[in-house]
Short mmCIF file of C-alpha atoms in Angstrom, two decimals:
data_model
loop_
_atom_site.label_atom_id
_atom_site.label_comp_id
_atom_site.label_asym_id
_atom_site.label_seq_id
_atom_site.Cartn_x
_atom_site.Cartn_y
_atom_site.Cartn_z
CA MET A 3 253.72 322.07 301.56
CA PRO A 4 255.87 318.29 302.62
CA LYS A 5 256.05 315.40 301.40
CA HIS A 6 255.20 312.20 303.52
CA TYR A 7 254.65 309.55 301.94
CA LEU A 8 256.99 306.93 302.37
CA ASN A 9 259.24 310.17 303.80
CA TRP A 10 261.70 307.13 305.73
CA LYS A 11 263.69 310.81 307.48
CA ALA A 12 259.96 311.91 308.81
CA MET A 13 258.71 308.32 309.85
CA ALA A 14 262.46 307.90 311.75
CA ALA A 15 262.01 311.01 313.74
CA ARG A 16 258.79 310.26 315.10
CA LYS A 17 258.44 309.22 318.32
CA GLN A 18 256.35 306.75 317.28
CA ARG A 19 257.62 304.65 314.74
CA SER A 20 254.85 304.55 312.47
CA PHE A 21 254.02 305.32 308.93
CA ILE A 22 252.79 308.98 308.42
CA GLY A 23 249.59 308.17 306.60
CA THR A 24 247.86 305.00 305.25
CA VAL A 25 250.46 301.88 305.35
CA PRO A 26 251.51 301.74 301.52
CA THR A 27 249.71 297.61 302.12
CA ASN A 28 249.53 296.80 298.10
CA GLN A 29 253.32 297.66 298.19
CA PHE A 30 254.75 295.71 300.68
CA PHE A 31 252.62 292.32 299.01
CA GLY A 32 254.30 293.97 295.08
CA LEU A 33 257.49 293.60 296.97
CA ARG A 34 256.80 290.32 298.70
CA GLU A 35 256.23 289.10 295.16
CA SER A 36 258.84 290.57 293.67
CA VAL A 37 261.23 289.66 295.66
CA ARG A 38 259.69 285.66 295.61
CA LEU A 39 260.34 285.79 291.34
CA ILE A 40 263.47 287.07 291.63
CA GLU A 41 264.78 284.03 294.49
CA GLU A 42 262.57 281.42 292.22
CA GLU A 43 264.55 282.07 289.09
CA GLY A 44 268.06 282.78 290.60
CA LEU A 45 269.34 286.61 291.08
CA GLU A 46 272.48 285.46 288.54
CA ASN A 47 269.46 283.88 286.11
CA VAL A 48 268.21 287.47 286.85
CA PHE A 49 271.22 288.96 285.20
CA ALA A 50 271.71 286.87 282.94
CA ARG A 51 268.02 286.88 281.19
CA HIS A 52 268.68 290.57 281.68
CA HIS A 53 271.81 290.87 279.36
CA ARG A 54 270.44 288.05 277.27
CA ILE A 55 268.13 290.86 276.19
CA ALA A 56 269.55 293.38 276.33
CA GLU A 57 271.97 291.60 274.03
CA GLY A 58 269.33 291.02 271.18
CA VAL A 59 267.95 294.72 271.23
CA ARG A 60 271.61 295.65 270.58
CA ARG A 61 271.63 293.54 267.39
CA ALA A 62 268.38 294.98 266.47
CA VAL A 63 270.13 298.58 267.03
CA HIS A 64 273.01 298.08 265.13
CA ALA A 65 270.93 296.20 262.25
CA TRP A 66 269.22 299.61 261.43
CA GLY A 67 272.14 301.44 260.98
CA LEU A 68 271.77 303.45 264.22
CA ASN A 69 274.06 303.53 267.25
CA LEU A 70 273.58 303.25 270.45
CA CYS A 71 274.06 306.35 272.90
CA ALA A 72 276.19 304.21 275.44
CA ALA A 73 280.66 304.95 273.82
CA GLY A 74 281.09 300.84 273.81
CA PRO A 75 280.42 297.93 274.94
CA GLU A 76 282.42 298.29 277.92
CA VAL A 77 279.92 300.69 279.11
CA TYR A 78 276.18 299.14 277.71
CA SER A 79 273.68 298.62 280.48
CA ASP A 80 271.75 295.69 280.61
CA THR A 81 269.05 297.65 281.81
CA ILE A 82 268.39 299.72 279.22
CA SER A 83 269.70 300.96 275.56
CA ALA A 84 269.16 304.60 274.48
CA ILE A 85 269.39 304.77 270.43
CA ARG A 86 270.55 307.60 269.05
CA THR A 87 268.21 308.89 266.31
CA PRO A 88 270.24 310.30 262.28
CA GLU A 89 270.92 314.18 263.23
CA GLY A 90 268.25 316.41 262.13
CA VAL A 91 265.05 313.29 263.97
CA ASN A 92 263.78 314.14 266.55
CA ALA A 93 263.68 311.13 268.70
CA THR A 94 260.48 312.12 271.24
CA GLN A 95 258.41 311.49 267.92
CA ILE A 96 259.25 307.95 267.83
CA VAL A 97 257.99 307.42 271.76
CA THR A 98 255.20 309.22 270.80
CA HIS A 99 254.21 307.81 267.74
CA ALA A 100 254.83 304.24 269.96
CA ALA A 101 252.22 305.80 272.26
CA SER A 102 249.58 306.67 270.43
CA LYS A 103 249.29 304.80 267.31
CA TYR A 104 250.71 300.86 269.12
CA GLY A 105 250.13 301.77 272.97
CA VAL A 106 253.97 300.56 273.35
CA ALA A 107 256.04 302.75 275.80
CA PHE A 108 259.41 304.03 275.07
CA GLY A 109 261.59 306.32 277.60
CA VAL A 110 262.62 309.90 275.78
CA GLY A 111 266.24 311.34 276.29
CA LEU A 112 266.68 313.40 279.11
CA GLY A 113 269.41 315.55 279.47
CA GLU A 114 271.40 316.56 276.72
CA VAL A 115 270.21 313.61 274.81
CA ALA A 116 267.02 314.77 274.86
CA GLY A 117 265.07 314.42 271.25
CA LYS A 118 268.50 312.40 270.31
CA VAL A 119 267.59 309.28 271.39
CA PHE A 120 264.66 307.22 272.67
CA ARG A 121 265.18 304.33 275.45
CA ILE A 122 263.96 300.30 275.22
CA GLY A 123 264.00 299.20 278.63
CA HIS A 124 265.54 295.41 279.30
CA LEU A 125 264.06 295.17 282.64
CA GLY A 126 261.41 293.30 284.66
CA MET A 127 259.66 289.92 283.52
CA LEU A 128 260.62 290.67 279.61
CA THR A 129 260.74 287.41 277.86
CA ASP A 130 262.73 287.41 273.56
CA VAL A 131 259.32 287.64 272.23
CA LEU A 132 258.03 290.77 274.87
CA ALA A 133 261.27 292.29 273.98
CA LEU A 134 260.46 291.00 270.07
CA SER A 135 256.97 292.79 270.14
CA GLY A 136 258.72 295.86 270.99
CA ILE A 137 262.01 295.75 268.99
CA ALA A 138 258.88 295.51 265.41
CA THR A 139 257.35 298.17 267.24
CA ALA A 140 260.56 300.71 266.87
CA GLU A 141 261.22 299.65 263.38
CA MET A 142 256.77 300.54 262.48
CA CYS A 143 257.91 303.41 264.47
CA MET A 144 260.70 304.90 262.40
CA VAL A 145 259.28 303.34 258.86
CA ASP A 146 256.23 305.44 260.00
CA LEU A 147 258.33 308.25 260.07
CA GLY A 148 260.14 307.88 257.74
CA LEU A 149 263.68 306.83 258.37
CA ASP A 150 265.68 304.32 256.73
CA VAL A 151 265.11 301.57 258.08
CA LYS A 152 264.15 297.73 256.16
CA LEU A 153 261.08 296.65 258.58
CA GLY A 154 261.91 293.47 259.94
CA SER A 155 265.58 294.45 259.97
CA GLY A 156 265.82 294.70 263.62
CA VAL A 157 263.69 291.90 264.82
CA ALA A 158 265.76 289.50 262.41
CA ALA A 159 268.64 290.21 264.35
CA ALA A 160 267.29 289.59 267.52
CA GLN A 161 265.70 286.62 266.48
CA ASP A 162 268.99 285.25 265.51
CA TYR A 163 270.53 286.04 268.81
CA TYR A 164 267.87 284.74 270.56
CA ARG A 165 267.19 281.61 268.94
CA ASN A 166 271.37 280.65 269.29
CA THR A 167 271.35 281.60 272.58
CA THR A 168 270.33 280.52 276.19
CA THR A 169 270.16 282.21 279.38
CA ALA A 170 271.60 279.54 282.62
#
């Protein structure tokens, strides 16, 4: 069965220029508010904040003794960090444990890295303190599941970075 909701090609092909089905009014309000917030903060400041929060997460990963999926700094992402787990550790268990025990959502590895990485995002209305709560949750999950991670190590590394840097 074909899908029509927000199918711009199907809408453009119609003689009558209108939505197929109900107009997604709430999505337009959400889009308007998102653009307003970006304009208020300034696009360059948004990018700088995402970079700063991502760097704090990367420092936490290093403090845990783990590696990112990205091969090196030249390919690090300021949108999301994919964290490799040690051989024999199913990273998806970290994600499901975080959701079921702590009510926190991390991303699973996709494709070739399914079960080998879990993902922490750095986008949206994220602040240092919110990032720290995610880092702390990741630490608790890894310790709960028997990984050799010292509680507080990643949080301390990220705190040190956040305390000593600022955004534009």
